[in-house]
Amino acid sequence: MLSRVLRSLLLIPLAVLITGCSGVVFHPSGDIALQQRDLIIDSTVLMLLIVVPVMVLTALFAWRYRASAKAADYDPEWHHSTALELVIWSAPLLIIIALGALTWLATHTLDPYRPISRLGASRPLAAGVKPLRVQVVALDWKWLFVYPDYGIATVNELAAPVDVPIEFQITASSVMNSFFIPALAGQIYAMPAMETQLHAVINQPGNYEGFSANYSGAGFSDMHFRFLGMSAADFQKWVDSAKTGGGNLGREDYQALAKPSEREPVRHYATVAPDLYDMILNLCVDPGKMCLRDMMKIDAKGGLGMAGVYNVGQLAYDRPRPSGDGFELDPKRAYVLALCSVAPGPAWSPVPQTAPNPVVAASRPEAGN
């Protein structure tokens, strides 16, 4: 009997461990995460206002009206009580209204696409403050961070000054991931050929954990990075260090980096190819691939008819189209690489394009030119 009780007691700390609740979630260092924590707590308390009384009354009724109880009133003809019906329906209704109002307000206030308007509960954001822009790319299985305003990039290390709004632009290279820094803000998905956004602020210096919260393959469990909250002076030193000690991140460097790998060390890049993030987002880092935005422009203009079928097959982004299905890819055959905007006039020529294969870049003047 004693051993059974001891085993039961040992299950209590195990139950706490498997809940998955990290201490940082309830003790965050960023205002957005703090508001999200308060929303969780407030919602839980409101729900417990119904759950706890129901559980207590269930046990009370079971005890009071048990078969062996002789003192309890027995009224087989009882079937309705207006007062009881009023309590049963009004209390849950009020809780639902309160939860709905709280959720509606928080959904709009904590919209990740909405720029932040405050640094803390009583600290409004000053007018004219320029946010720190960070472009995030989820790779297999590592994180790439590009700072377009500083011309640098990092792998598996992210830094930001304290009390400065951060504007994240987030995408992925191949499969869906989830960008999550519990101390800063809630998670948001990173998807290929799509961009999500997140606005947040870190209020305390520190070394925080970041990771992917969405399973993405063999190396997922090691897809972690460090988020450094720094003073303005320390952040500038960090930027200067990246500029002096980092390498170069061009198209070919990125293509090598994007190959699946695990447990990648932290690295810095002093220079980044112009518009690299835009090319990643539009799936055209490879010079021989049409950018997604250009393909959408063609579709918006009405498409290319039968020629467009070959164009899509030639420009498959994930893998070549299998042979033997009546649609063979000819490397010498021309296909559209990009759209070129031209000025009005009788004389114009397409912008030269470079590609590893013999590819012809077709141009198309805008409507009205």
Short mmCIF file of C-alpha atoms in Angstrom, two decimals:
data_model
loop_
_atom_site.label_atom_id
_atom_site.label_comp_id
_atom_site.label_asym_id
_atom_site.label_seq_id
_atom_site.Cartn_x
_atom_site.Cartn_y
_atom_site.Cartn_z
CA MET A 1 0.00 0.00 0.00
CA LEU A 2 2.80 2.42 0.92
CA SER A 3 4.70 1.69 -2.28
CA ARG A 4 1.57 2.39 -4.31
CA VAL A 5 1.20 5.77 -2.62
CA LEU A 6 4.85 6.61 -3.27
CA ARG A 7 4.50 5.72 -6.94
CA SER A 8 1.48 7.97 -7.17
CA LEU A 9 3.37 10.84 -5.59
CA LEU A 10 6.24 10.39 -8.06
CA LEU A 11 3.80 10.89 -10.91
CA ILE A 12 3.06 14.46 -9.77
CA PRO A 13 6.42 16.02 -10.82
CA LEU A 14 6.34 13.90 -14.00
CA ALA A 15 2.95 15.37 -14.88
CA VAL A 16 4.35 18.85 -14.38
CA LEU A 17 7.30 18.12 -16.66
CA ILE A 18 5.21 16.73 -19.52
CA THR A 19 2.85 19.70 -19.60
CA GLY A 20 5.32 21.46 -21.91
CA CYS A 21 4.96 24.79 -20.11
CA SER A 22 8.32 26.52 -20.07
CA GLY A 23 9.03 29.03 -17.33
CA VAL A 24 9.98 31.67 -19.90
CA VAL A 25 6.45 31.68 -21.28
CA PHE A 26 5.17 33.03 -17.95
CA HIS A 27 8.21 35.24 -17.34
CA PRO A 28 8.89 36.82 -20.77
CA SER A 29 11.18 39.75 -21.48
CA GLY A 30 9.24 41.34 -24.35
CA ASP A 31 6.05 43.39 -24.14
CA ILE A 32 4.20 41.37 -26.81
CA ALA A 33 4.96 38.08 -25.04
CA LEU A 34 3.93 39.69 -21.75
CA GLN A 35 0.54 40.68 -23.16
CA GLN A 36 0.10 37.19 -24.58
CA ARG A 37 0.89 35.71 -21.17
CA ASP A 38 -1.72 37.95 -19.54
CA LEU A 39 -4.25 36.84 -22.15
CA ILE A 40 -3.59 33.18 -21.32
CA ILE A 41 -3.95 33.81 -17.60
CA ASP A 42 -7.11 35.94 -17.91
CA SER A 43 -8.77 33.42 -20.23
CA THR A 44 -7.90 30.53 -17.92
CA VAL A 45 -9.28 32.32 -14.86
CA LEU A 46 -12.53 33.14 -16.66
CA MET A 47 -13.00 29.53 -17.70
CA LEU A 48 -12.21 28.26 -14.21
CA LEU A 49 -15.05 30.40 -12.86
CA ILE A 50 -17.34 27.82 -14.46
CA VAL A 51 -15.19 24.71 -14.38
CA VAL A 52 -14.32 24.78 -10.66
CA PRO A 53 -17.90 25.27 -9.35
CA VAL A 54 -19.18 22.54 -11.69
CA MET A 55 -16.55 20.09 -10.47
CA VAL A 56 -17.18 20.95 -6.81
CA LEU A 57 -20.97 20.73 -7.15
CA THR A 58 -20.68 17.43 -9.03
CA ALA A 59 -18.79 15.90 -6.12
CA LEU A 60 -21.14 17.54 -3.60
CA PHE A 61 -24.30 16.26 -5.29
CA ALA A 62 -22.84 12.78 -5.67
CA TRP A 63 -22.13 12.68 -1.95
CA ARG A 64 -25.34 14.34 -0.74
CA TYR A 65 -27.68 12.24 -2.86
CA ARG A 66 -25.83 8.92 -2.61
CA ALA A 67 -27.93 5.79 -2.16
CA SER A 68 -27.08 5.45 1.50
CA ALA A 69 -27.98 9.07 2.39
CA LYS A 70 -31.21 9.12 4.41
CA ALA A 71 -31.36 12.83 5.27
CA ALA A 72 -31.50 14.08 1.66
CA ASP A 73 -34.90 15.11 0.34
CA TYR A 74 -36.43 12.81 -2.25
CA ASP A 75 -38.87 14.45 -4.65
CA PRO A 76 -39.58 12.29 -7.72
CA GLU A 77 -42.07 14.86 -9.03
CA TRP A 78 -39.57 17.72 -9.22
CA HIS A 79 -38.86 18.80 -12.83
CA HIS A 80 -38.25 22.57 -13.04
CA SER A 81 -36.81 25.53 -11.13
CA THR A 82 -36.77 29.00 -12.68
CA ALA A 83 -34.10 30.24 -10.29
CA LEU A 84 -31.86 27.23 -11.02
CA GLU A 85 -32.36 27.61 -14.79
CA LEU A 86 -31.42 31.28 -14.52
CA VAL A 87 -28.16 30.44 -12.75
CA ILE A 88 -27.32 27.57 -15.12
CA TRP A 89 -27.72 29.67 -18.27
CA SER A 90 -26.76 33.18 -17.18
CA ALA A 91 -23.38 32.36 -15.62
CA PRO A 92 -21.94 30.54 -18.70
CA LEU A 93 -23.41 33.19 -20.98
CA LEU A 94 -21.66 35.97 -19.08
CA ILE A 95 -18.38 34.04 -19.18
CA ILE A 96 -18.70 33.51 -22.94
CA ILE A 97 -19.41 37.20 -23.50
CA ALA A 98 -16.39 38.17 -21.39
CA LEU A 99 -14.14 35.65 -23.18
CA GLY A 100 -15.40 36.80 -26.58
CA ALA A 101 -14.73 40.46 -25.83
CA LEU A 102 -11.29 39.70 -24.40
CA THR A 103 -10.33 37.52 -27.37
CA TRP A 104 -11.64 40.00 -29.93
CA LEU A 105 -9.64 42.87 -28.43
CA ALA A 106 -6.47 40.79 -28.09
CA THR A 107 -6.77 39.43 -31.63
CA HIS A 108 -6.59 42.95 -33.04
CA THR A 109 -4.16 44.41 -30.50
CA LEU A 110 -1.68 41.51 -30.77
CA ASP A 111 -1.97 41.01 -34.53
CA PRO A 112 1.62 40.07 -35.55
CA TYR A 113 1.27 42.18 -38.71
CA ARG A 114 0.40 45.28 -36.70
CA PRO A 115 3.32 47.59 -35.84
CA ILE A 116 3.72 47.99 -32.10
CA SER A 117 2.56 51.25 -30.50
CA ARG A 118 4.18 50.89 -27.09
CA LEU A 119 7.33 49.60 -25.40
CA GLY A 120 5.54 48.64 -22.19
CA ALA A 121 2.34 49.04 -20.22
CA SER A 122 3.03 52.71 -19.44
CA ARG A 123 5.66 53.42 -22.10
CA PRO A 124 4.21 54.59 -25.42
CA LEU A 125 6.42 54.42 -28.48
CA ALA A 126 7.87 57.81 -29.38
CA ALA A 127 6.97 59.24 -32.77
CA GLY A 128 9.47 58.78 -35.57
CA VAL A 129 11.27 55.78 -34.06
CA LYS A 130 12.70 53.65 -36.86
CA PRO A 131 12.21 49.90 -36.33
CA LEU A 132 14.97 47.35 -36.79
CA ARG A 133 14.24 45.32 -39.92
CA VAL A 134 15.19 41.64 -39.89
CA GLN A 135 14.54 39.23 -42.76
CA VAL A 136 14.21 35.66 -41.52
CA VAL A 137 14.67 32.56 -43.70
CA ALA A 138 13.98 29.08 -42.30
CA LEU A 139 16.42 26.67 -43.96
CA ASP A 140 16.99 22.91 -43.56
CA TRP A 141 17.84 22.87 -40.61
CA LYS A 142 19.09 26.28 -39.57
CA TRP A 143 18.04 29.91 -39.51
CA LEU A 144 19.30 32.74 -41.71
CA PHE A 145 18.85 36.34 -40.56
CA VAL A 146 19.44 39.24 -42.95
CA TYR A 147 19.73 42.84 -41.74
CA PRO A 148 18.94 44.86 -44.89
CA ASP A 149 19.63 48.23 -43.26
CA TYR A 150 23.12 47.10 -42.19
CA GLY A 151 24.02 44.88 -45.14
CA ILE A 152 24.93 41.90 -42.93
CA ALA A 153 23.54 38.43 -42.31
CA THR A 154 23.93 35.74 -39.66
CA VAL A 155 23.22 32.05 -39.25
CA ASN A 156 21.68 30.76 -36.01
CA GLU A 157 22.26 34.04 -34.18
CA LEU A 158 19.89 36.98 -33.92
CA ALA A 159 20.54 40.24 -32.08
CA ALA A 160 18.47 43.35 -31.39
CA PRO A 161 18.80 46.44 -29.20
CA VAL A 162 16.60 46.76 -26.14
CA ASP A 163 13.48 48.95 -26.42
CA VAL A 164 13.69 49.22 -30.22
CA PRO A 165 10.76 47.89 -32.30
CA ILE A 166 11.70 44.87 -34.43
CA GLU A 167 10.02 44.27 -37.78
CA PHE A 168 10.42 40.66 -38.92
CA GLN A 169 9.83 39.51 -42.50
CA ILE A 170 9.68 35.73 -42.47
CA THR A 171 9.83 33.07 -45.19
CA ALA A 172 11.26 29.58 -45.74
CA SER A 173 13.39 27.85 -48.35
CA SER A 174 11.66 24.49 -48.72
CA VAL A 175 9.16 23.30 -46.10
CA MET A 176 7.04 25.05 -43.49
CA ASN A 177 8.61 25.91 -40.14
CA SER A 178 7.54 28.04 -37.21
CA PHE A 179 9.61 30.97 -35.93
CA PHE A 180 9.39 31.14 -32.13
CA ILE A 181 11.24 33.12 -29.46
CA PRO A 182 9.20 32.54 -26.28
CA ALA A 183 10.74 35.49 -24.42
CA LEU A 184 9.91 37.88 -27.27
CA ALA A 185 6.56 36.96 -28.84
CA GLY A 186 4.38 34.08 -29.95
CA GLN A 187 5.22 31.76 -32.80
CA ILE A 188 4.49 32.53 -36.45
CA TYR A 189 4.85 30.25 -39.45
CA ALA A 190 7.57 30.46 -42.08
CA MET A 191 6.45 29.15 -45.48
CA PRO A 192 8.21 28.98 -48.87
CA ALA A 193 7.08 31.50 -51.50
CA MET A 194 5.10 33.34 -48.81
CA GLU A 195 5.96 36.07 -46.34
CA THR A 196 4.64 36.39 -42.82
CA GLN A 197 5.38 39.28 -40.50
CA LEU A 198 5.96 39.79 -36.82
CA HIS A 199 6.36 43.01 -34.84
CA ALA A 200 7.82 42.84 -31.34
CA VAL A 201 10.20 44.48 -28.87
CA ILE A 202 12.64 43.11 -26.31
CA ASN A 203 12.69 45.03 -23.04
CA GLN A 204 15.51 43.37 -21.12
CA PRO A 205 19.08 42.46 -22.12
CA GLY A 206 19.76 38.75 -22.19
CA ASN A 207 20.60 35.62 -24.12
CA TYR A 208 17.35 33.93 -25.13
CA GLU A 209 16.44 30.75 -26.94
CA GLY A 210 14.76 30.62 -30.33
CA PHE A 211 13.71 27.57 -32.31
CA SER A 212 11.32 26.08 -34.81
CA ALA A 213 8.02 25.02 -33.28
CA ASN A 214 6.88 23.04 -36.34
CA TYR A 215 8.32 19.65 -37.29
CA SER A 216 10.23 19.93 -40.57
CA GLY A 217 12.27 16.79 -41.02
CA ALA A 218 15.29 14.89 -39.74
CA GLY A 219 17.24 17.86 -38.36
CA PHE A 220 14.28 19.59 -36.73
CA SER A 221 15.29 18.84 -33.13
CA ASP A 222 18.55 20.79 -33.55
CA MET A 223 16.99 23.77 -35.34
CA HIS A 224 17.76 26.23 -32.54
CA PHE A 225 19.29 29.71 -32.46
CA ARG A 226 20.23 32.35 -29.90
CA PHE A 227 18.48 35.70 -29.62
CA LEU A 228 20.62 38.39 -28.03
CA GLY A 229 18.98 41.40 -26.41
CA MET A 230 21.59 44.15 -26.17
CA SER A 231 22.03 47.77 -25.33
CA ALA A 232 22.31 50.13 -28.30
CA ALA A 233 26.09 50.40 -27.86
CA ASP A 234 26.59 46.63 -27.61
CA PHE A 235 24.38 46.05 -30.64
CA GLN A 236 26.47 48.45 -32.71
CA LYS A 237 29.62 46.59 -31.62
CA TRP A 238 27.96 43.33 -32.68
CA VAL A 239 27.16 44.79 -36.10
CA ASP A 240 30.72 46.11 -36.50
CA SER A 241 32.09 42.70 -35.55
CA ALA A 242 29.94 41.01 -38.18
CA LYS A 243 31.10 43.50 -40.81
CA THR A 244 34.78 43.05 -40.05
CA GLY A 245 34.91 39.33 -39.36
CA GLY A 246 32.18 37.94 -41.60
CA GLY A 247 32.24 36.45 -45.08
CA ASN A 248 30.19 37.17 -48.20
CA LEU A 249 26.72 35.82 -48.88
CA GLY A 250 26.04 35.80 -52.60
CA ARG A 251 23.70 33.69 -54.69
CA GLU A 252 26.08 30.72 -54.91
CA ASP A 253 26.93 30.99 -51.21
CA TYR A 254 23.26 30.94 -50.32
CA GLN A 255 22.57 27.92 -52.54
CA ALA A 256 25.33 26.04 -50.71
CA LEU A 257 24.01 27.19 -47.33
CA ALA A 258 20.45 26.14 -48.21
CA LYS A 259 21.43 22.49 -48.62
CA PRO A 260 20.18 20.36 -45.72
CA SER A 261 22.58 20.28 -42.78
CA GLU A 262 22.36 19.85 -39.02
CA ARG A 263 23.94 21.55 -35.99
CA GLU A 264 25.29 24.47 -38.02
CA PRO A 265 27.60 26.75 -36.01
CA VAL A 266 26.96 30.48 -35.70
CA ARG A 267 28.42 32.42 -38.61
CA HIS A 268 28.36 36.03 -39.79
CA TYR A 269 28.33 37.55 -43.27
CA ALA A 270 29.80 41.00 -43.79
CA THR A 271 28.07 41.49 -47.15
CA VAL A 272 24.84 40.18 -48.63
CA ALA A 273 23.85 40.03 -52.31
CA PRO A 274 21.39 42.80 -53.20
CA ASP A 275 17.77 41.68 -52.96
CA LEU A 276 18.76 38.20 -51.78
CA TYR A 277 15.75 37.90 -49.50
CA ASP A 278 13.44 39.00 -52.33
CA MET A 279 14.95 36.33 -54.59
CA ILE A 280 14.51 33.70 -51.87
CA LEU A 281 10.90 34.74 -51.38
CA ASN A 282 10.22 34.60 -55.13
CA LEU A 283 12.09 31.29 -55.62
CA CYS A 284 14.57 32.71 -58.12
CA VAL A 285 17.96 32.62 -56.40
CA ASP A 286 18.98 30.33 -59.25
CA PRO A 287 19.55 32.72 -62.21
CA GLY A 288 17.79 30.27 -64.51
CA LYS A 289 14.50 30.39 -62.61
CA MET A 290 11.66 32.78 -63.24
CA CYS A 291 10.71 34.82 -60.19
CA LEU A 292 7.33 34.03 -58.72
CA ARG A 293 6.26 37.67 -59.02
CA ASP A 294 6.97 37.61 -62.78
CA MET A 295 4.97 34.43 -63.25
CA MET A 296 2.05 36.05 -61.42
CA LYS A 297 2.33 39.10 -63.69
CA ILE A 298 2.06 36.81 -66.72
CA ASP A 299 -1.02 35.15 -65.22
CA ALA A 300 -2.53 38.58 -64.46
CA LYS A 301 -2.07 39.54 -68.12
CA GLY A 302 -3.95 36.48 -69.28
CA GLY A 303 -1.22 33.84 -69.36
CA LEU A 304 0.83 32.53 -72.25
CA GLY A 305 -1.51 29.88 -73.58
CA MET A 306 0.13 26.59 -74.55
CA ALA A 307 3.54 28.23 -74.27
CA GLY A 308 2.88 28.72 -70.60
CA VAL A 309 2.58 24.96 -70.06
CA TYR A 310 6.15 24.44 -71.19
CA ASN A 311 7.24 27.51 -69.22
CA VAL A 312 5.90 26.10 -65.95
CA GLY A 313 7.40 22.67 -66.64
CA GLN A 314 10.81 24.13 -67.45
CA LEU A 315 10.83 26.24 -64.32
CA ALA A 316 9.81 23.59 -61.77
CA TYR A 317 11.35 24.71 -58.50
CA ASP A 318 11.41 21.52 -56.48
CA ARG A 319 12.55 18.87 -58.97
CA PRO A 320 12.64 18.27 -62.75
CA ARG A 321 9.52 16.94 -64.38
CA PRO A 322 9.88 13.15 -64.87
CA SER A 323 10.48 11.98 -68.40
CA GLY A 324 8.34 9.49 -70.25
CA ASP A 325 5.06 11.34 -69.81
CA GLY A 326 5.03 12.99 -73.22
CA PHE A 327 6.48 16.25 -71.93
CA GLU A 328 10.24 16.34 -72.39
CA LEU A 329 12.31 19.38 -71.40
CA ASP A 330 14.61 20.69 -74.09
CA PRO A 331 17.50 22.80 -72.66
CA LYS A 332 17.85 24.58 -76.03
CA ARG A 333 14.24 25.62 -76.22
CA ALA A 334 13.39 29.17 -75.16
CA TYR A 335 11.18 29.99 -72.24
CA VAL A 336 10.24 33.13 -70.37
CA LEU A 337 12.71 34.11 -67.66
CA ALA A 338 11.43 37.54 -66.63
CA LEU A 339 9.20 40.42 -67.58
CA CYS A 340 10.86 43.67 -68.60
CA SER A 341 9.19 47.05 -68.20
CA VAL A 342 10.08 49.36 -71.08
CA ALA A 343 9.67 53.05 -71.74
CA PRO A 344 7.33 54.20 -74.54
CA GLY A 345 9.01 54.63 -77.86
CA PRO A 346 9.79 52.84 -81.12
CA ALA A 347 13.20 51.58 -80.00
CA TRP A 348 13.58 49.30 -77.01
CA SER A 349 15.32 46.08 -76.10
CA PRO A 350 14.94 43.56 -73.29
CA VAL A 351 17.19 43.69 -70.26
CA PRO A 352 19.98 41.11 -70.70
CA GLN A 353 19.59 38.03 -68.53
CA THR A 354 22.24 35.59 -67.42
CA ALA A 355 21.59 31.92 -66.83
CA PRO A 356 23.63 28.71 -66.71
CA ASN A 357 21.68 27.20 -69.60
CA PRO A 358 20.80 28.64 -73.04
CA VAL A 359 17.73 30.53 -71.92
CA VAL A 360 16.05 33.32 -73.81
CA ALA A 361 14.57 36.13 -71.73
CA ALA A 362 11.35 37.33 -73.30
CA SER A 363 10.10 40.82 -72.56
CA ARG A 364 6.64 42.23 -72.67
CA PRO A 365 5.80 45.95 -72.60
CA GLU A 366 3.36 47.17 -70.04
CA ALA A 367 -0.18 47.96 -71.11
CA GLY A 368 -0.40 51.27 -72.90
CA ASN A 369 3.28 51.34 -73.96
#
